[in-house]
Tab-separated table of C-alpha atoms in Angstrom:
chain	number	residue	atom	x	y	z
A	1	UNK	CA	0.145	0.164	0.090
A	2	UNK	CA	3.093	2.257	-0.087
A	3	UNK	CA	6.733	1.737	-0.306
A	4	UNK	CA	9.450	1.258	2.185
A	5	UNK	CA	12.139	2.986	0.225
A	6	UNK	CA	10.794	6.454	0.096
A	7	UNK	CA	11.496	9.026	2.560
A	8	UNK	CA	9.134	11.246	4.444
A	9	UNK	CA	8.887	13.295	7.671
A	10	UNK	CA	10.148	11.993	11.035
A	11	UNK	CA	7.683	9.654	12.650
A	12	UNK	CA	6.455	10.828	16.127
A	13	UNK	CA	6.070	7.294	17.514
A	14	UNK	CA	7.637	3.898	16.666
A	15	UNK	CA	5.052	1.555	15.755
A	16	UNK	CA	6.438	-1.938	16.460
A	17	UNK	CA	4.758	-5.431	15.631
A	18	UNK	CA	4.440	-6.059	19.339
A	19	UNK	CA	2.592	-2.854	20.020
A	20	UNK	CA	0.146	-3.765	16.961
A	21	UNK	CA	-0.477	-7.203	18.425
A	22	UNK	CA	-1.108	-5.745	21.818
A	23	UNK	CA	-3.738	-3.273	20.276
A	24	UNK	CA	-5.297	-6.159	18.290
A	25	UNK	CA	-5.591	-8.508	21.550
A	26	UNK	CA	-7.279	-5.708	23.441
A	27	UNK	CA	-9.647	-4.133	20.782
A	28	UNK	CA	-10.101	-7.024	18.229
A	29	UNK	CA	-9.059	-10.360	19.546
A	30	UNK	CA	-10.629	-12.185	16.924
A	31	UNK	CA	-8.079	-10.889	14.522
A	32	UNK	CA	-5.024	-11.112	16.927
A	33	UNK	CA	-3.961	-14.514	15.773
A	34	UNK	CA	-3.539	-13.364	12.058
A	35	UNK	CA	0.263	-13.074	11.056
A	36	UNK	CA	1.756	-9.580	10.809
A	37	UNK	CA	3.435	-8.692	7.706
A	38	UNK	CA	5.620	-5.940	6.332
A	39	UNK	CA	5.064	-2.323	7.558
A	40	UNK	CA	4.655	0.261	4.922
A	41	UNK	CA	5.687	3.869	5.988
A	42	UNK	CA	3.608	6.565	4.291
A	43	UNK	CA	3.911	10.387	4.931
A	44	UNK	CA	1.366	10.409	7.861
A	45	UNK	CA	0.513	6.724	8.759
A	46	UNK	CA	2.162	3.299	8.868
A	47	UNK	CA	0.369	0.534	7.261
A	48	UNK	CA	1.190	-3.273	8.627
A	49	UNK	CA	-0.283	-6.174	6.472
A	50	UNK	CA	-2.587	-8.371	8.625
A	51	UNK	CA	-3.116	-11.741	7.106
A	52	UNK	CA	-3.955	-11.940	3.519
A	53	UNK	CA	-6.951	-9.487	3.332
A	54	UNK	CA	-6.573	-7.012	6.166
A	55	UNK	CA	-4.123	-4.330	7.276
A	56	UNK	CA	-3.612	-2.396	10.368
A	57	UNK	CA	-3.377	1.616	9.602
A	58	UNK	CA	-1.861	3.772	12.444
A	59	UNK	CA	-1.035	7.455	12.613
A	60	UNK	CA	2.973	7.817	12.815
A	61	UNK	CA	2.681	11.772	13.454
A	62	UNK	CA	0.541	13.657	15.837
A	63	UNK	CA	-0.661	15.944	12.770
A	64	UNK	CA	-1.962	12.541	11.157
A	65	UNK	CA	-3.967	11.710	14.206
A	66	UNK	CA	-5.987	14.869	13.760
A	67	UNK	CA	-6.750	13.836	10.062
A	68	UNK	CA	-7.478	10.244	10.530
A	69	UNK	CA	-11.055	10.849	11.954
A	70	UNK	CA	-11.979	11.913	8.247
A	71	UNK	CA	-11.166	8.268	7.349
A	72	UNK	CA	-12.673	6.935	10.275
A	73	UNK	CA	-15.915	8.788	9.981
A	74	UNK	CA	-16.672	9.692	6.337
A	75	UNK	CA	-15.088	6.889	4.261
A	76	UNK	CA	-17.678	4.305	5.530
A	77	UNK	CA	-20.495	6.702	4.410
A	78	UNK	CA	-19.140	7.622	1.178
A	79	UNK	CA	-17.668	4.450	0.016
A	80	UNK	CA	-20.930	2.492	-0.810
A	81	UNK	CA	-21.341	4.908	-3.662
A	82	UNK	CA	-18.043	4.305	-5.409
A	83	UNK	CA	-17.064	1.627	-7.908
A	84	UNK	CA	-13.176	2.126	-7.032
A	85	UNK	CA	-11.178	0.450	-4.204
A	86	UNK	CA	-10.361	2.641	-0.937
A	87	UNK	CA	-9.032	1.311	2.311
A	88	UNK	CA	-12.377	1.948	4.187
A	89	UNK	CA	-12.129	1.173	7.863
A	90	UNK	CA	-13.771	-2.079	8.885
A	91	UNK	CA	-12.688	-1.819	12.558
A	92	UNK	CA	-11.584	0.907	14.727
A	93	UNK	CA	-9.316	0.849	17.910
A	94	UNK	CA	-8.556	3.136	20.573
A	95	UNK	CA	-5.251	4.755	21.834
A	96	UNK	CA	-2.660	2.998	24.193
A	97	UNK	CA	0.334	4.029	25.845
A	98	UNK	CA	2.456	3.073	22.827
A	99	UNK	CA	0.027	4.321	20.184
A	100	UNK	CA	-1.700	7.369	21.614
A	101	UNK	CA	-4.314	7.961	18.822
A	102	UNK	CA	-7.148	6.061	17.143
A	103	UNK	CA	-6.435	3.426	14.572
A	104	UNK	CA	-8.186	1.144	12.033
A	105	UNK	CA	-8.329	-2.082	10.421
A	106	UNK	CA	-8.590	-1.545	6.562
A	107	UNK	CA	-8.815	-3.929	3.825
A	108	UNK	CA	-5.498	-4.873	2.010
A	109	UNK	CA	-5.504	-3.354	-1.470
A	110	UNK	CA	-3.148	-5.225	-3.814
A	111	UNK	CA	-1.449	-2.908	-6.193
A	112	UNK	CA	1.838	-0.811	-6.925
A	113	UNK	CA	2.017	2.926	-6.309
A	114	UNK	CA	1.541	4.921	-9.477
A	115	UNK	CA	5.242	6.537	-8.812
A	116	UNK	CA	6.566	3.049	-9.434
A	117	UNK	CA	4.189	1.828	-12.151
A	118	UNK	CA	2.305	4.721	-13.841
A	119	UNK	CA	-1.243	4.610	-14.965
A	120	UNK	CA	-1.744	3.903	-18.749
A	121	UNK	CA	-4.301	5.618	-20.890
A	122	UNK	CA	-7.020	3.266	-19.634
A	123	UNK	CA	-5.745	3.614	-16.106
A	124	UNK	CA	-5.987	7.458	-16.472
A	125	UNK	CA	-9.579	7.038	-17.732
A	126	UNK	CA	-10.273	5.018	-14.780
A	127	UNK	CA	-8.924	7.561	-12.459
A	128	UNK	CA	-11.043	10.229	-14.192
A	129	UNK	CA	-14.219	7.941	-13.694
A	130	UNK	CA	-13.298	7.351	-9.995
A	131	UNK	CA	-13.062	11.138	-9.368
A	132	UNK	CA	-16.541	11.579	-11.014
A	133	UNK	CA	-17.976	9.331	-8.726
A	134	UNK	CA	-16.155	10.917	-5.660
A	135	UNK	CA	-17.172	14.538	-6.809
A	136	UNK	CA	-20.623	14.267	-5.241
A	137	UNK	CA	-22.501	16.975	-3.177
A	138	UNK	CA	-21.214	17.220	0.402
A	139	UNK	CA	-23.495	17.993	3.465
A	140	UNK	CA	-22.930	21.164	5.538
A	141	UNK	CA	-21.033	19.468	8.316
A	142	UNK	CA	-18.490	17.993	5.704
A	143	UNK	CA	-14.956	18.978	6.608
A	144	UNK	CA	-13.005	21.659	4.900
A	145	UNK	CA	-9.326	21.250	3.966
A	146	UNK	CA	-7.441	24.238	5.536
A	147	UNK	CA	-5.087	24.454	2.434
A	148	UNK	CA	-7.055	23.373	-0.530
A	149	UNK	CA	-10.599	23.806	0.058
A	150	UNK	CA	-10.375	27.603	-0.219
A	151	UNK	CA	-10.470	29.301	-3.681
A	152	UNK	CA	-7.125	29.629	-5.924
A	153	UNK	CA	-7.241	33.367	-5.266
A	154	UNK	CA	-6.844	32.826	-1.407
A	155	UNK	CA	-3.891	30.780	-2.191
A	156	UNK	CA	-2.213	33.063	-4.595
A	157	UNK	CA	0.245	34.423	-2.125
A	158	UNK	CA	1.454	31.169	-0.881
A	159	UNK	CA	1.794	29.986	-4.571
A	160	UNK	CA	4.080	33.098	-5.079
A	161	UNK	CA	6.007	32.221	-2.236
A	162	UNK	CA	6.353	28.789	-3.228
A	163	UNK	CA	7.636	29.902	-6.818
A	164	UNK	CA	10.062	32.413	-5.274
A	165	UNK	CA	11.513	29.555	-2.988
A	166	UNK	CA	11.921	27.367	-5.943
A	167	UNK	CA	13.797	30.132	-7.859
A	168	UNK	CA	16.388	30.714	-4.867
A	169	UNK	CA	17.025	26.910	-4.795
A	170	UNK	CA	18.190	26.956	-8.320
A	171	UNK	CA	15.131	25.471	-9.981
A	172	UNK	CA	14.675	26.226	-13.659
A	173	UNK	CA	11.318	27.752	-13.739
A	174	UNK	CA	9.593	30.408	-15.955
A	175	UNK	CA	7.900	32.359	-12.895
A	176	UNK	CA	6.154	34.711	-14.847
A	177	UNK	CA	4.497	32.116	-17.205
A	178	UNK	CA	3.632	30.016	-14.119
A	179	UNK	CA	1.788	33.081	-12.485
A	180	UNK	CA	0.178	33.867	-15.402
A	181	UNK	CA	-1.518	30.545	-15.639
A	182	UNK	CA	-2.150	30.310	-12.125
A	183	UNK	CA	-3.763	33.611	-12.066
A	184	UNK	CA	-5.881	32.788	-15.239
A	185	UNK	CA	-7.316	29.969	-13.270
A	186	UNK	CA	-7.738	32.081	-9.913
A	187	UNK	CA	-9.944	34.597	-11.511
A	188	UNK	CA	-12.502	32.144	-12.744
A	189	UNK	CA	-15.721	31.539	-10.904
A	190	UNK	CA	-16.251	28.391	-9.064
A	191	UNK	CA	-19.894	26.994	-9.696
A	192	UNK	CA	-19.744	24.529	-7.002
A	193	UNK	CA	-18.076	22.509	-4.438
A	194	UNK	CA	-18.125	18.672	-3.938
A	195	UNK	CA	-16.323	16.146	-1.978
A	196	UNK	CA	-12.646	15.895	-3.012
A	197	UNK	CA	-9.543	13.840	-2.151
A	198	UNK	CA	-7.108	16.692	-2.312
A	199	UNK	CA	-3.807	14.751	-2.215
A	200	UNK	CA	-3.742	12.802	-5.311
A	201	UNK	CA	0.072	12.115	-5.609
A	202	UNK	CA	1.589	8.977	-7.058
A	203	UNK	CA	1.972	7.222	-3.597
A	204	UNK	CA	-1.703	7.583	-2.709
A	205	UNK	CA	-2.882	5.869	-6.105
A	206	UNK	CA	-2.412	2.377	-6.758
A	207	UNK	CA	-2.119	0.602	-10.022
A	208	UNK	CA	-2.214	-2.694	-11.445
A	209	UNK	CA	-0.824	-3.550	-14.952
A	210	UNK	CA	-1.371	0.205	-15.844
A	211	UNK	CA	-5.103	0.199	-14.577
A	212	UNK	CA	-6.376	2.017	-11.315
A	213	UNK	CA	-6.109	-0.476	-8.644
A	214	UNK	CA	-7.192	1.875	-5.742
A	215	UNK	CA	-6.948	5.317	-4.053
A	216	UNK	CA	-5.363	5.570	-0.676
A	217	UNK	CA	-4.859	8.232	2.183
A	218	UNK	CA	-8.138	10.125	2.725
A	219	UNK	CA	-6.934	12.164	5.636
A	220	UNK	CA	-7.244	15.529	3.455
A	221	UNK	CA	-10.646	14.653	2.241
A	222	UNK	CA	-12.678	17.638	2.264
A	223	UNK	CA	-15.229	19.888	0.313
A	224	UNK	CA	-13.422	21.713	-2.571
A	225	UNK	CA	-13.813	22.780	-6.127
A	226	UNK	CA	-13.614	19.507	-8.381
A	227	UNK	CA	-10.734	21.203	-10.508
A	228	UNK	CA	-8.723	20.723	-7.547
A	229	UNK	CA	-8.497	16.815	-7.590
A	230	UNK	CA	-8.400	17.119	-11.545
A	231	UNK	CA	-5.444	19.486	-11.520
A	232	UNK	CA	-3.602	17.159	-9.106
A	233	UNK	CA	-4.422	14.101	-11.386
A	234	UNK	CA	-3.054	16.044	-14.288
A	235	UNK	CA	0.282	16.357	-12.413
A	236	UNK	CA	0.143	12.518	-11.908
A	237	UNK	CA	-0.755	11.279	-15.323
A	238	UNK	CA	0.886	13.960	-17.373
A	239	UNK	CA	-0.064	15.787	-20.369
A	240	UNK	CA	0.072	12.714	-22.503
A	241	UNK	CA	-2.723	11.071	-20.473
A	242	UNK	CA	-4.708	14.245	-19.430
A	243	UNK	CA	-7.076	13.677	-22.499
A	244	UNK	CA	-7.698	10.047	-21.140
A	245	UNK	CA	-8.373	11.214	-17.797
A	246	UNK	CA	-10.874	13.972	-18.893
A	247	UNK	CA	-12.574	11.403	-21.308
A	248	UNK	CA	-13.221	9.110	-18.141
A	249	UNK	CA	-14.326	12.063	-16.155
A	250	UNK	CA	-16.605	13.570	-18.889
A	251	UNK	CA	-18.282	10.337	-19.543
A	252	UNK	CA	-19.723	10.406	-16.119
A	253	UNK	CA	-20.505	14.023	-15.538
A	254	UNK	CA	-21.080	17.128	-17.868
A	255	UNK	CA	-17.973	18.102	-19.668
A	256	UNK	CA	-15.718	20.517	-18.242
A	257	UNK	CA	-16.248	24.213	-19.787
A	258	UNK	CA	-13.265	26.504	-20.244
A	259	UNK	CA	-13.405	28.007	-16.906
A	260	UNK	CA	-13.015	24.771	-15.272
A	261	UNK	CA	-9.994	23.773	-17.542
A	262	UNK	CA	-8.298	27.142	-16.474
A	263	UNK	CA	-8.935	26.260	-12.815
A	264	UNK	CA	-7.610	22.768	-13.619
A	265	UNK	CA	-4.553	23.849	-14.819
A	266	UNK	CA	-3.903	26.457	-12.238
A	267	UNK	CA	-4.528	23.617	-9.684
A	268	UNK	CA	-2.053	21.380	-11.253
A	269	UNK	CA	0.376	24.201	-11.205
A	270	UNK	CA	-0.270	24.909	-7.519
A	271	UNK	CA	0.169	21.061	-6.757
A	272	UNK	CA	3.373	20.757	-8.932
A	273	UNK	CA	4.938	23.704	-7.094
A	274	UNK	CA	4.097	22.306	-3.525
A	275	UNK	CA	5.483	18.669	-4.724
A	276	UNK	CA	8.691	20.348	-6.097
A	277	UNK	CA	9.088	22.457	-3.013
A	278	UNK	CA	9.442	19.279	-0.793
A	279	UNK	CA	12.701	17.956	0.395
A	280	UNK	CA	11.543	14.206	0.382
A	281	UNK	CA	11.611	11.901	-2.377
A	282	UNK	CA	9.947	11.048	-4.678
A	283	UNK	CA	7.685	13.696	-4.348
A	284	UNK	CA	10.112	16.531	-5.204
A	285	UNK	CA	11.188	14.822	-8.469
A	286	UNK	CA	7.503	14.427	-9.289
A	287	UNK	CA	6.785	18.067	-8.836
A	288	UNK	CA	9.634	19.178	-11.130
A	289	UNK	CA	8.536	16.656	-13.713
A	290	UNK	CA	4.995	18.069	-13.529
A	291	UNK	CA	6.450	21.775	-13.994
A	292	UNK	CA	8.117	20.642	-17.023
A	293	UNK	CA	5.186	18.879	-18.317
A	294	UNK	CA	3.038	21.884	-17.739
A	295	UNK	CA	5.617	23.803	-19.822
A	296	UNK	CA	6.679	26.360	-17.313
A	297	UNK	CA	10.258	24.856	-16.454
A	298	UNK	CA	12.797	27.395	-17.495
């Protein structure tokens, strides 16, 4: 469900097999005899395989513990309407001395991260159809992402700051063109907001033989412009596959108009700049590849 070879933020706790076994024995004793497999370190969570069909998902950072409730509360409500795979919690566990946060037992999703095996054209269309399913109306009490739910215009200063930091670190970037495309999207009207994933990088999208196998890590789930997810997906599949992405999306919903496409490109630039600004791999290289693909690399 992730890869053990990537770097990410330092963990706040060490999640050991003995701690996981103790949690299972306490909260879900009927599962405690299942063998524990490899641990897969993600950005915010660690996932430990449990038997053949399950996994234990535990926050590895305090920040993640604040987000995990979105997965525990909202995924079971939303997933029945989806036709794509997601690690929907099947059991919830409570904190302990070693693991001071809530955790979950989820289905194990077979597949390879898209950073390791990219989506094919058909896989990009799969992702488009999945996003069309996800982008449904949300109730008033739905969460909002503090960074990506707001309109592009409200994120312009952060975008400009990140562009400046990239230039200072020597990244070849046509800053004027990047700002032009970003602001062209930022001035467009957002006609609606829907549910959105809001973190569609290649570690959170699983593939199998080029097709979509699942979408992981729903901690950033919130209400936002659908163009936000589509822009992030553009960074993932690249311009060579973006028509396939949109074909899958447009087959399920009304085709995007010009304003939505401008917002989508601006969101792609915002996400590419965000990823390119990271120190951790493979996110940084993916962001810089996306900047080149979006024709703003200097």
